[in-house]
Short mmCIF file of C-alpha atoms and ligand atoms in Angstrom, two decimals:
data_model
loop_
_atom_site.label_atom_id
_atom_site.label_comp_id
_atom_site.label_asym_id
_atom_site.label_seq_id
_atom_site.Cartn_x
_atom_site.Cartn_y
_atom_site.Cartn_z
CA MET A 1 4.05 -29.32 -17.50
CA ALA A 2 8.11 -28.87 -16.75
CA SER A 3 9.56 -32.38 -15.93
CA ILE A 4 10.93 -33.42 -12.80
CA HIS A 5 14.24 -31.95 -12.04
CA LEU A 6 15.04 -33.86 -8.72
CA ALA A 7 13.06 -36.88 -7.07
CA ILE A 8 13.87 -37.05 -3.55
CA CYS A 9 12.70 -40.85 -2.43
CA ASP A 10 12.11 -41.82 1.01
CA LEU A 11 15.48 -40.39 2.15
CA THR A 12 16.61 -41.21 5.78
CA CYS A 13 19.67 -39.91 7.24
CA SER A 14 21.73 -39.83 10.73
CA TYR A 15 24.68 -38.62 12.21
CA GLY A 16 25.28 -41.16 14.25
CA SER A 17 22.16 -42.61 16.11
CA ASN A 18 20.48 -38.93 15.76
CA ILE A 19 18.43 -39.44 13.02
CA ALA A 20 18.54 -36.07 11.14
CA LEU A 21 16.03 -36.89 8.21
CA ASP A 22 13.42 -39.26 8.40
CA GLY A 23 11.51 -40.84 4.87
CA VAL A 24 11.45 -37.35 3.34
CA THR A 25 10.40 -37.89 0.07
CA PHE A 26 9.43 -34.90 -2.58
CA GLN A 27 9.79 -33.71 -6.12
CA ILE A 28 11.08 -30.75 -7.63
CA ARG A 29 10.40 -29.65 -11.31
CA ARG A 30 12.76 -28.28 -13.79
CA GLY A 31 12.39 -24.17 -13.10
CA ASP A 32 10.97 -24.63 -9.81
CA PHE A 33 12.03 -21.80 -6.90
CA VAL A 34 11.32 -23.68 -3.76
CA GLY A 35 11.93 -22.71 -0.13
CA LEU A 36 12.81 -24.81 2.62
CA ILE A 37 11.42 -23.58 5.77
CA GLY A 38 11.68 -24.92 9.58
CA PRO A 39 12.68 -24.83 13.23
CA ASN A 40 16.47 -24.79 13.95
CA GLY A 41 17.65 -28.33 14.07
CA SER A 42 14.57 -29.62 11.98
CA GLY A 43 16.78 -31.16 8.93
CA LYS A 44 17.23 -28.41 6.30
CA SER A 45 20.93 -27.99 5.95
CA THR A 46 21.24 -31.89 6.18
CA LEU A 47 18.71 -32.04 3.68
CA LEU A 48 20.72 -29.61 1.21
CA ARG A 49 24.13 -31.49 2.28
CA THR A 50 22.50 -34.91 1.23
CA ILE A 51 21.14 -33.31 -1.89
CA SER A 52 24.62 -32.00 -2.78
CA ARG A 53 26.30 -35.67 -2.07
CA VAL A 54 28.45 -33.92 1.00
CA LEU A 55 26.42 -36.51 2.81
CA ARG A 56 25.14 -40.17 2.24
CA PRO A 57 21.86 -41.09 2.83
CA GLN A 58 21.05 -44.38 4.83
CA LEU A 59 17.93 -45.20 3.23
CA GLY A 60 16.38 -44.02 -0.08
CA GLU A 61 17.44 -42.44 -3.00
CA ILE A 62 18.05 -38.83 -4.84
CA LEU A 63 17.20 -38.67 -8.79
CA LEU A 64 18.55 -35.85 -10.82
CA ASP A 65 16.92 -36.06 -14.33
CA GLY A 66 15.77 -39.68 -13.32
CA GLN A 67 19.86 -40.44 -12.67
CA ASP A 68 20.90 -42.12 -9.45
CA LEU A 69 22.73 -39.02 -7.68
CA SER A 70 25.44 -41.31 -6.58
CA LEU A 71 26.27 -42.81 -9.93
CA PHE A 72 27.56 -39.19 -10.89
CA LYS A 73 31.07 -38.42 -11.47
CA GLN A 74 32.08 -35.47 -9.01
CA VAL A 75 33.07 -32.72 -11.86
CA ASP A 76 29.83 -33.53 -13.87
CA LEU A 77 27.68 -33.19 -11.04
CA ALA A 78 29.74 -29.98 -9.99
CA ARG A 79 28.88 -28.64 -13.61
CA ARG A 80 25.10 -29.06 -12.90
CA MET A 81 24.66 -28.31 -9.11
CA ALA A 82 25.92 -25.23 -7.29
CA VAL A 83 25.85 -25.33 -3.39
CA VAL A 84 26.21 -22.32 -1.20
CA SER A 85 26.44 -23.76 2.53
CA GLN A 86 26.20 -22.03 5.69
CA GLU A 87 29.97 -23.00 6.52
CA ASN A 88 32.25 -21.07 4.24
CA PRO A 89 35.36 -23.40 4.15
CA VAL A 90 37.38 -20.33 2.99
CA ASP A 91 40.20 -19.69 5.36
CA PHE A 92 43.25 -18.84 2.92
CA ASP A 93 43.91 -15.74 1.40
CA PHE A 94 42.31 -15.99 -1.80
CA THR A 95 41.08 -12.86 -3.59
CA VAL A 96 37.63 -12.60 -4.25
CA GLU A 97 38.30 -13.07 -7.75
CA GLU A 98 40.00 -16.13 -7.45
CA ILE A 99 37.37 -17.63 -5.25
CA VAL A 100 34.76 -16.60 -7.75
CA MET A 101 37.13 -18.64 -10.53
CA MET A 102 36.88 -21.56 -8.74
CA GLY A 103 33.43 -22.13 -9.40
CA ARG A 104 34.35 -22.24 -13.35
CA TYR A 105 36.91 -25.29 -12.52
CA PRO A 106 34.52 -28.23 -13.16
CA HIS A 107 34.30 -26.63 -16.54
CA LEU A 108 37.78 -26.79 -17.50
CA SER A 109 39.67 -29.88 -18.35
CA ARG A 110 42.42 -30.95 -16.27
CA PHE A 111 45.48 -28.92 -17.02
CA GLU A 112 43.44 -26.13 -18.81
CA ARG A 113 43.60 -22.64 -18.12
CA GLU A 114 41.06 -20.42 -17.69
CA LYS A 115 39.81 -18.89 -21.19
CA PRO A 116 38.20 -15.39 -22.05
CA GLY A 117 34.66 -17.01 -21.49
CA ASP A 118 35.55 -18.26 -18.18
CA LEU A 119 37.02 -14.98 -16.94
CA GLU A 120 33.72 -13.20 -18.49
CA LYS A 121 31.58 -15.55 -16.38
CA VAL A 122 33.08 -14.55 -13.36
CA ARG A 123 32.89 -10.89 -14.22
CA GLN A 124 29.37 -10.84 -14.59
CA ALA A 125 28.92 -13.19 -11.22
CA LEU A 126 30.57 -10.62 -9.64
CA GLU A 127 28.77 -8.04 -10.84
CA MET A 128 25.26 -9.79 -10.26
CA THR A 129 26.32 -9.93 -6.56
CA GLY A 130 27.52 -6.47 -5.89
CA THR A 131 30.97 -8.06 -5.40
CA LEU A 132 32.98 -6.43 -8.51
CA SER A 133 34.51 -3.77 -6.36
CA LEU A 134 36.11 -6.35 -3.77
CA ALA A 135 37.38 -8.64 -6.87
CA ARG A 136 41.19 -7.73 -5.46
CA ARG A 137 40.30 -8.04 -1.76
CA PRO A 138 41.69 -11.33 0.30
CA VAL A 139 38.25 -12.98 1.34
CA THR A 140 39.82 -13.47 4.87
CA GLU A 141 39.45 -9.48 5.16
CA LEU A 142 35.97 -9.36 4.01
CA SER A 143 32.75 -9.13 6.46
CA GLY A 144 30.29 -11.52 6.83
CA GLY A 145 27.67 -10.26 4.29
CA GLU A 146 30.63 -9.53 1.85
CA ARG A 147 31.72 -13.28 2.46
CA GLN A 148 28.25 -14.66 1.78
CA ARG A 149 27.83 -12.62 -1.52
CA VAL A 150 31.38 -13.86 -2.66
CA MET A 151 30.14 -17.54 -2.42
CA ILE A 152 26.78 -16.77 -4.33
CA ALA A 153 29.11 -15.40 -6.94
CA ARG A 154 31.16 -18.38 -7.10
CA ALA A 155 27.96 -20.49 -7.14
CA LEU A 156 26.54 -18.68 -9.97
CA ALA A 157 29.97 -18.45 -12.27
CA GLN A 158 29.82 -22.33 -11.60
CA ASP A 159 26.57 -21.88 -14.10
CA PRO A 160 24.58 -24.81 -12.67
CA GLU A 161 21.01 -26.06 -13.48
CA VAL A 162 20.50 -26.50 -9.85
CA LEU A 163 21.06 -23.68 -7.47
CA LEU A 164 20.98 -25.03 -3.44
CA LEU A 165 21.20 -22.07 -0.93
CA ASP A 166 21.61 -22.90 2.51
CA GLU A 167 20.36 -19.43 4.65
CA PRO A 168 21.86 -17.04 2.00
CA THR A 169 20.65 -14.32 3.47
CA SER A 170 21.16 -14.94 6.76
CA HIS A 171 24.56 -12.56 7.25
CA LEU A 172 23.16 -9.89 5.13
CA ASP A 173 21.08 -6.36 5.81
CA ILE A 174 18.11 -6.13 4.46
CA GLY A 175 19.04 -4.05 1.58
CA HIS A 176 21.12 -7.36 0.63
CA GLN A 177 18.92 -9.94 1.39
CA ILE A 178 16.40 -8.19 -1.15
CA GLU A 179 19.14 -7.83 -3.67
CA ILE A 180 20.11 -11.20 -3.49
CA LEU A 181 16.63 -12.80 -3.53
CA ASP A 182 16.04 -10.76 -6.41
CA MET A 183 18.87 -11.53 -8.33
CA VAL A 184 18.49 -15.36 -7.60
CA LYS A 185 14.55 -14.93 -8.80
CA ARG A 186 15.68 -13.53 -11.59
CA LEU A 187 17.82 -16.32 -12.55
CA ASN A 188 15.08 -18.54 -11.70
CA LYS A 189 12.76 -16.44 -13.84
CA ASP A 190 15.24 -15.69 -16.98
CA ARG A 191 17.42 -19.03 -17.28
CA GLY A 192 15.00 -21.45 -15.73
CA LEU A 193 17.53 -22.03 -12.99
CA THR A 194 16.13 -24.31 -10.38
CA VAL A 195 16.28 -23.25 -6.77
CA ILE A 196 16.20 -24.43 -3.50
CA ALA A 197 16.93 -22.48 -0.57
CA ALA A 198 16.84 -22.88 3.15
CA LEU A 199 15.53 -19.67 4.83
CA HIS A 200 14.76 -19.24 8.46
CA ASP A 201 13.01 -16.07 7.97
CA LEU A 202 9.46 -16.96 7.03
CA ASN A 203 8.20 -13.54 5.66
CA LEU A 204 11.04 -13.34 3.15
CA ALA A 205 10.53 -17.02 2.32
CA ALA A 206 6.28 -16.23 1.93
CA LEU A 207 7.35 -13.25 -0.33
CA TYR A 208 9.67 -14.50 -2.75
CA PHE A 209 8.97 -18.44 -3.12
CA ASP A 210 6.45 -20.17 -5.22
CA ARG A 211 6.58 -23.32 -3.21
CA LEU A 212 7.65 -23.72 0.46
CA ILE A 213 8.65 -27.01 2.32
CA LEU A 214 8.10 -26.97 5.73
CA VAL A 215 10.44 -29.32 7.67
CA LYS A 216 9.98 -30.47 11.08
CA ASP A 217 11.82 -33.13 12.99
CA GLY A 218 13.92 -34.46 9.81
CA LYS A 219 10.01 -34.91 8.21
CA VAL A 220 8.31 -33.14 5.56
CA PHE A 221 5.57 -31.40 7.62
CA ALA A 222 3.97 -29.00 4.60
CA LEU A 223 4.23 -28.71 1.37
CA GLY A 224 2.54 -26.24 -0.91
CA THR A 225 2.20 -22.24 -2.12
CA PRO A 226 2.91 -20.11 0.87
CA VAL A 227 -0.84 -19.69 1.40
CA GLU A 228 -0.95 -23.17 1.91
CA VAL A 229 2.22 -23.75 4.05
CA ILE A 230 2.00 -20.27 6.16
CA THR A 231 -1.01 -21.00 8.25
CA LYS A 232 -1.42 -20.18 11.98
CA ASP A 233 -1.60 -24.02 12.69
CA ASN A 234 1.56 -25.08 10.90
CA ILE A 235 3.34 -22.60 12.06
CA ARG A 236 2.07 -23.53 16.14
CA ALA A 237 2.65 -27.18 15.23
CA ALA A 238 6.20 -26.73 13.96
CA TYR A 239 7.63 -23.71 15.87
CA GLY A 240 5.35 -23.91 19.04
CA SER A 241 4.86 -19.94 18.45
CA GLU A 242 1.04 -18.07 18.47
CA VAL A 243 1.22 -15.94 15.50
CA LEU A 244 -1.23 -13.99 13.62
CA ILE A 245 -1.18 -14.36 9.59
CA THR A 246 -1.68 -11.42 7.58
CA ARG A 247 -1.37 -10.32 3.59
CA HIS A 248 1.55 -8.42 2.50
CA ILE A 249 0.08 -5.16 1.75
CA LEU A 250 1.32 -5.38 -2.03
CA SER A 251 1.77 -8.88 -3.09
CA GLY A 252 -1.15 -10.43 -1.13
CA ARG A 253 1.47 -13.01 0.22
CA PRO A 254 0.98 -14.45 3.97
CA GLN A 255 2.78 -12.52 6.52
CA VAL A 256 3.57 -13.99 9.88
CA VAL A 257 3.00 -11.52 13.06
CA LEU A 258 4.43 -12.81 16.21
CA LEU A 259 1.64 -12.71 18.89
CA SER A 260 3.17 -14.13 21.87
CA GLY A 261 5.67 -12.33 23.93
CA GLU A 262 5.84 -9.30 26.14
CA GLY A 263 5.39 -5.72 25.03
CA LEU A 264 2.30 -6.22 22.85
CA GLY A 265 0.06 -3.81 25.01
CA SER A 266 -2.81 -2.15 22.92
CA GLY A 267 -1.90 1.37 23.78
CA PRO A 268 -4.32 4.26 22.86
CA GLY A 269 -5.33 4.44 18.99
CA SER A 270 -3.83 0.65 18.69
CA ALA A 271 -5.44 -1.72 16.61
CA ALA A 272 -3.53 -4.53 16.53
CA GLY A 273 -6.51 -6.77 17.00
CA PRO A 274 -7.86 -9.49 18.81
CA ALA A 275 -6.84 -13.37 18.79
CA PRO A 276 -6.33 -14.26 15.24
CA PRO A 277 -8.83 -14.91 12.60
CA ALA A 278 -9.29 -17.59 10.17
CA GLY A 279 -7.58 -15.45 7.54
CA TRP A 280 -9.32 -17.35 4.43
CA ARG A 281 -12.60 -16.05 5.67
CA VAL A 282 -11.89 -12.35 6.74
CA SER A 283 -10.42 -12.06 3.33
CA ARG A 284 -13.51 -12.26 1.87
CA VAL A 285 -15.52 -10.09 3.82
CA ARG A 286 -15.78 -6.58 2.51
CA VAL A 287 -15.93 -3.84 5.18
CA HIS A 288 -16.81 -0.23 4.38
CA VAL A 289 -15.72 2.11 7.06
CA ILE A 290 -17.50 5.34 7.65
CA GLY A 291 -14.60 7.81 8.90
CA GLY A 292 -13.39 11.30 9.26
CA GLY A 293 -11.01 13.44 11.19
CA GLY A 294 -8.34 10.88 12.10
CA MET A 295 -11.16 8.86 13.81
CA GLY A 296 -10.98 5.94 11.16
CA ALA A 297 -7.26 5.42 11.01
CA PRO A 298 -6.31 2.87 13.24
CA LEU A 299 -9.29 0.92 12.67
CA LEU A 300 -8.27 1.20 8.86
CA GLU A 301 -5.04 -0.27 9.56
CA GLY A 302 -6.21 -3.13 11.67
CA LEU A 303 -8.96 -4.15 9.37
CA VAL A 304 -6.08 -4.21 6.19
CA ASN A 305 -3.75 -5.85 8.59
CA MET A 306 -6.28 -8.40 9.26
CA GLY A 307 -6.69 -9.41 5.73
CA PHE A 308 -10.26 -7.81 5.35
CA GLN A 309 -11.61 -5.96 2.28
CA VAL A 310 -12.14 -2.93 3.29
CA THR A 311 -13.35 0.59 1.46
CA THR A 312 -14.10 3.97 3.43
CA GLY A 313 -15.97 7.06 2.85
CA VAL A 314 -16.54 9.95 2.23
CA LEU A 315 -13.38 11.35 3.60
CA ASN A 316 -12.14 14.88 2.64
CA ILE A 317 -9.17 15.12 0.63
CA GLY A 318 -5.93 15.55 3.02
CA ASP A 319 -8.14 14.04 5.94
CA SER A 320 -5.85 12.05 8.00
CA ASP A 321 -8.37 8.71 7.43
CA TRP A 322 -7.60 9.62 4.13
CA GLU A 323 -3.99 9.78 4.26
CA MET A 324 -4.24 6.47 5.66
CA ALA A 325 -6.76 5.12 3.08
CA ARG A 326 -4.18 6.01 0.64
CA THR A 327 -1.29 4.72 2.29
CA LEU A 328 -2.93 1.39 2.90
CA GLY A 329 -4.09 1.46 -1.11
CA ILE A 330 -7.80 1.27 -0.16
CA ASP A 331 -10.86 2.33 -2.58
CA VAL A 332 -12.15 5.81 -0.92
CA VAL A 333 -15.26 7.73 -1.73
CA GLU A 334 -13.31 11.04 -1.48
CA ALA A 335 -14.71 14.72 -1.21
CA PRO A 336 -12.68 18.16 -1.87
CA PRO A 337 -10.74 19.29 0.92
CA PHE A 338 -12.70 21.19 3.58
CA SER A 339 -15.93 21.06 2.26
CA TYR A 340 -19.64 19.47 2.55
CA ILE A 341 -20.17 16.40 1.25
CA GLY A 342 -22.23 16.81 -1.59
CA GLU A 343 -24.93 14.94 -3.30
CA LYS A 344 -23.07 13.00 -5.45
CA GLU A 345 -19.97 11.74 -2.69
CA HIS A 346 -23.26 10.78 -0.75
CA LEU A 347 -24.54 8.62 -3.53
CA GLN A 348 -21.35 6.92 -4.01
CA ASN A 349 -20.85 6.12 -0.38
CA LEU A 350 -24.49 4.52 -0.39
CA GLU A 351 -22.75 2.63 -3.55
CA ALA A 352 -19.94 1.41 -1.50
CA VAL A 353 -22.18 0.42 1.46
CA LYS A 354 -24.21 -1.68 -0.94
CA GLY A 355 -20.83 -3.36 -2.12
CA SER A 356 -20.05 -4.67 0.85
CA ASP A 357 -20.97 -7.03 4.02
CA VAL A 358 -20.66 -4.95 6.86
CA ILE A 359 -20.38 -1.45 7.83
CA VAL A 360 -18.70 0.66 10.30
CA LEU A 361 -19.25 3.78 11.93
CA ALA A 362 -16.24 4.99 13.43
CA ASN A 363 -15.95 7.35 16.41
CA ILE A 364 -16.10 10.30 14.41
CA PRO A 365 -16.97 13.99 15.12
CA PHE A 366 -19.96 15.36 13.45
CA GLY A 367 -19.79 18.69 11.82
CA ASN A 368 -22.84 19.86 9.28
CA GLY A 369 -20.08 19.04 6.32
CA ASN A 370 -20.30 15.54 7.45
CA LEU A 371 -23.70 14.45 8.51
CA LYS A 372 -24.31 13.00 5.52
CA ASN A 373 -22.59 10.54 6.49
CA LEU A 374 -24.63 9.44 9.33
CA GLU A 375 -27.11 9.24 7.05
CA ALA A 376 -25.68 7.01 5.02
CA ALA A 377 -24.88 4.81 8.03
CA ILE A 378 -28.78 5.06 8.83
CA GLN A 379 -29.71 4.43 5.20
CA ALA A 380 -27.34 1.00 5.32
CA ALA A 381 -28.99 -0.37 8.32
CA ASP A 382 -32.34 0.35 7.05
CA SER A 383 -31.21 -1.63 3.72
CA GLY A 384 -30.70 -4.84 6.54
CA LYS A 385 -26.72 -4.12 6.48
CA LEU A 386 -24.86 -4.83 9.77
CA VAL A 387 -23.98 -1.91 11.12
CA ILE A 388 -21.33 -1.84 13.84
CA VAL A 389 -21.45 1.87 15.42
CA ILE A 390 -18.09 2.50 17.53
CA ASN A 391 -19.52 4.48 20.24
CA ASP A 392 -18.08 4.90 24.14
CA ARG A 393 -20.54 7.92 25.40
CA GLY A 394 -22.78 8.88 22.48
CA ALA A 395 -22.24 12.08 20.58
CA GLY A 396 -21.50 14.28 23.03
CA ARG A 397 -18.55 16.35 22.86
CA ARG A 398 -17.77 15.35 19.21
CA ASP A 399 -21.24 17.04 18.01
CA TYR A 400 -20.49 20.40 16.27
CA THR A 401 -23.75 20.52 14.97
CA GLY A 402 -25.67 22.09 17.68
CA GLY A 403 -27.73 18.94 18.62
CA ARG A 404 -28.28 17.57 15.11
CA GLY A 405 -25.34 14.91 14.94
CA THR A 406 -26.64 13.54 18.43
CA ARG A 407 -29.95 13.36 17.07
CA LYS A 408 -29.36 11.29 13.88
CA LEU A 409 -27.23 9.44 16.14
CA GLU A 410 -30.13 8.68 18.39
CA GLN A 411 -32.05 7.44 15.48
CA LEU A 412 -28.98 5.20 14.00
CA LEU A 413 -28.86 3.54 17.45
CA GLU A 414 -32.49 2.79 17.86
CA LYS A 415 -32.15 0.33 14.90
CA PRO A 416 -30.71 -3.33 14.92
CA VAL A 417 -27.10 -2.12 14.74
CA ILE A 418 -24.14 -3.32 17.11
CA VAL A 419 -22.38 -1.32 19.34
CA ALA A 420 -18.73 -1.69 20.24
CA ARG A 421 -16.73 0.58 22.43
CA ASP A 422 -13.81 0.71 20.79
CA ASP A 423 -12.07 -0.21 17.49
CA ARG A 424 -10.52 -3.29 19.27
CA GLU A 425 -13.97 -4.72 20.25
CA ALA A 426 -15.10 -3.40 16.55
CA LEU A 427 -12.38 -5.98 15.08
CA GLU A 428 -13.45 -8.73 17.71
CA ILE A 429 -16.86 -8.62 16.55
CA LEU A 430 -15.68 -8.47 12.93
CA VAL A 431 -14.05 -11.68 13.29
CA GLN A 432 -16.66 -13.47 15.28
CA ARG A 433 -19.27 -12.80 12.55
CA ALA A 434 -17.08 -13.34 9.31
CA PRO A 435 -18.71 -16.61 8.74
CA GLU A 436 -22.24 -15.98 9.42
CA LEU A 437 -21.65 -12.20 7.30
CA LEU A 438 -20.18 -14.34 4.47
CA ALA A 439 -23.10 -16.78 4.51
CA ALA A 440 -25.37 -13.75 4.38
CA GLY A 441 -23.59 -12.96 1.46
CA HIS A 442 -24.28 -16.32 -0.29
CA ARG A 443 -20.84 -15.66 -1.39
CA SER A 444 -18.66 -18.65 -3.26
CA PRO A 445 -15.23 -18.81 -1.93
CA ALA A 446 -13.80 -17.67 -5.05
CA ALA A 447 -15.75 -14.47 -5.33
CA GLY A 448 -13.64 -11.24 -5.53
CA HIS A 449 -14.66 -7.90 -4.19
P1 ADP B 1 18.70 -26.97 10.33
O1 ADP B 1 19.65 -26.53 9.18
O2 ADP B 1 17.20 -27.07 9.83
O3 ADP B 1 18.58 -26.12 11.74
P2 ADP B 1 20.53 -29.27 10.71
O4 ADP B 1 20.30 -30.02 9.60
O5 ADP B 1 21.54 -28.82 10.93
O6 ADP B 1 18.88 -28.71 10.94
O7 ADP B 1 20.34 -30.23 11.80
C1 ADP B 1 19.36 -31.69 11.85
C2 ADP B 1 19.42 -32.56 13.07
O8 ADP B 1 21.28 -33.18 12.74
C3 ADP B 1 19.83 -31.57 14.41
O9 ADP B 1 19.35 -32.41 15.35
C4 ADP B 1 21.26 -31.18 14.43
O10 ADP B 1 21.60 -31.42 15.67
C5 ADP B 1 22.08 -32.42 14.04
N1 ADP B 1 23.38 -32.33 12.72
C6 ADP B 1 23.20 -31.44 12.34
N2 ADP B 1 24.51 -31.35 11.79
C7 ADP B 1 25.27 -32.26 12.63
C8 ADP B 1 26.48 -32.46 12.78
N3 ADP B 1 27.35 -32.24 11.91
N4 ADP B 1 26.75 -34.06 13.38
C9 ADP B 1 26.03 -34.11 14.40
N5 ADP B 1 24.63 -33.74 14.45
C10 ADP B 1 24.80 -32.84 13.53
MG1 MG B 2 20.53 -24.82 9.10
#
């Protein structure tokens, strides 16, 4: 267990009569990587200014390694803590190199000149922030994003134990945002740098930070892992926005999708999904989609975005549903291109059916090659699985089997299946039924797939 690096104890801070921080308390361990989030004016910058001693709190105290921060000599503090604030107070014609060298001043004694070691630290900081090529340029001639990277370089040259960043990526394009956050994360991992960064981008915050502190009205509103903090209820309470929480496709971290606002129409083929589900429930429901011919693709995307555990099959390699499944990283029962579903694939499909909580039969065209997929849906229903059949107007024009497909579909519809008109309705049913599906599976919350 790492030691407490910073303890923030009952901090209260105001500007005149405006109370900006109101009894803020939390602890940061050595090597923590913490994101501060919260709406505009909630107090993030004030908190960072207080921790960096730009502001004095009216009440409460801050301990750095157990020592009262207010008792540190300025130079001692500067050796341990570096700050990149939102306001870059650089209006003079310094070159980038000179600005970054200022980061070394706390490490030099009064009339000492910089040594080779200091120049090397400056060079490293320039290199890490991608500003080496700007070294000789006057900072006044840089773009906002370049200047932001220079200020981060200066903080790194300071070689601190604690790095405070106030919206370090706000002026950067996505490429540089990721570069900066990757770099800071690496310093955190490799050198144990303790990092506290205010970020207004919730999705970046959820992706990069191990712990998040959500600030609202000068108070800590929520604190914990991204999954604990980035919830639809917390976001609604803090920001007043209706959002859908999904999982990042690679990392599994929560991601926020905005729901309120215009332009959310669900065009044809759109499977954006109904009102947000209780994410944790949905994320444990295993859905097997029987698709093909591109009819399953929007549904697959919708299910994955909503956080369901999804499998699909049998799909011919190269089919557009197959392409979509690959893109989404879904397990697919696959058959060779343009060929009939064989017995082997059919059995694999039945295995996948067995391993899932619910089966969805997409509005697929029926050919002689994929009748086995209808068969699998029938067997699923017979085995007592919940089967949702997407079916707007019967098999009709999507039957290319001279009636065999239609008869099989009718056979399926006689069983206790649920019929949905379209993808959206199917998703709605899945969200509504998630709790009972889980209860039926008798699976503990910890069970994986
Ligand atoms: P955030 O960084 O989360 O947007 P701030 O810490 O900047 O929030 O602001 C918190 C509150 O303090 C707001 O009500 C803001 O208006 C006020 N505030 C911030 N800076 C100043 C200042 N320099 N003078 C007076 N009030 C301020
Ligand atoms: Mg701010």
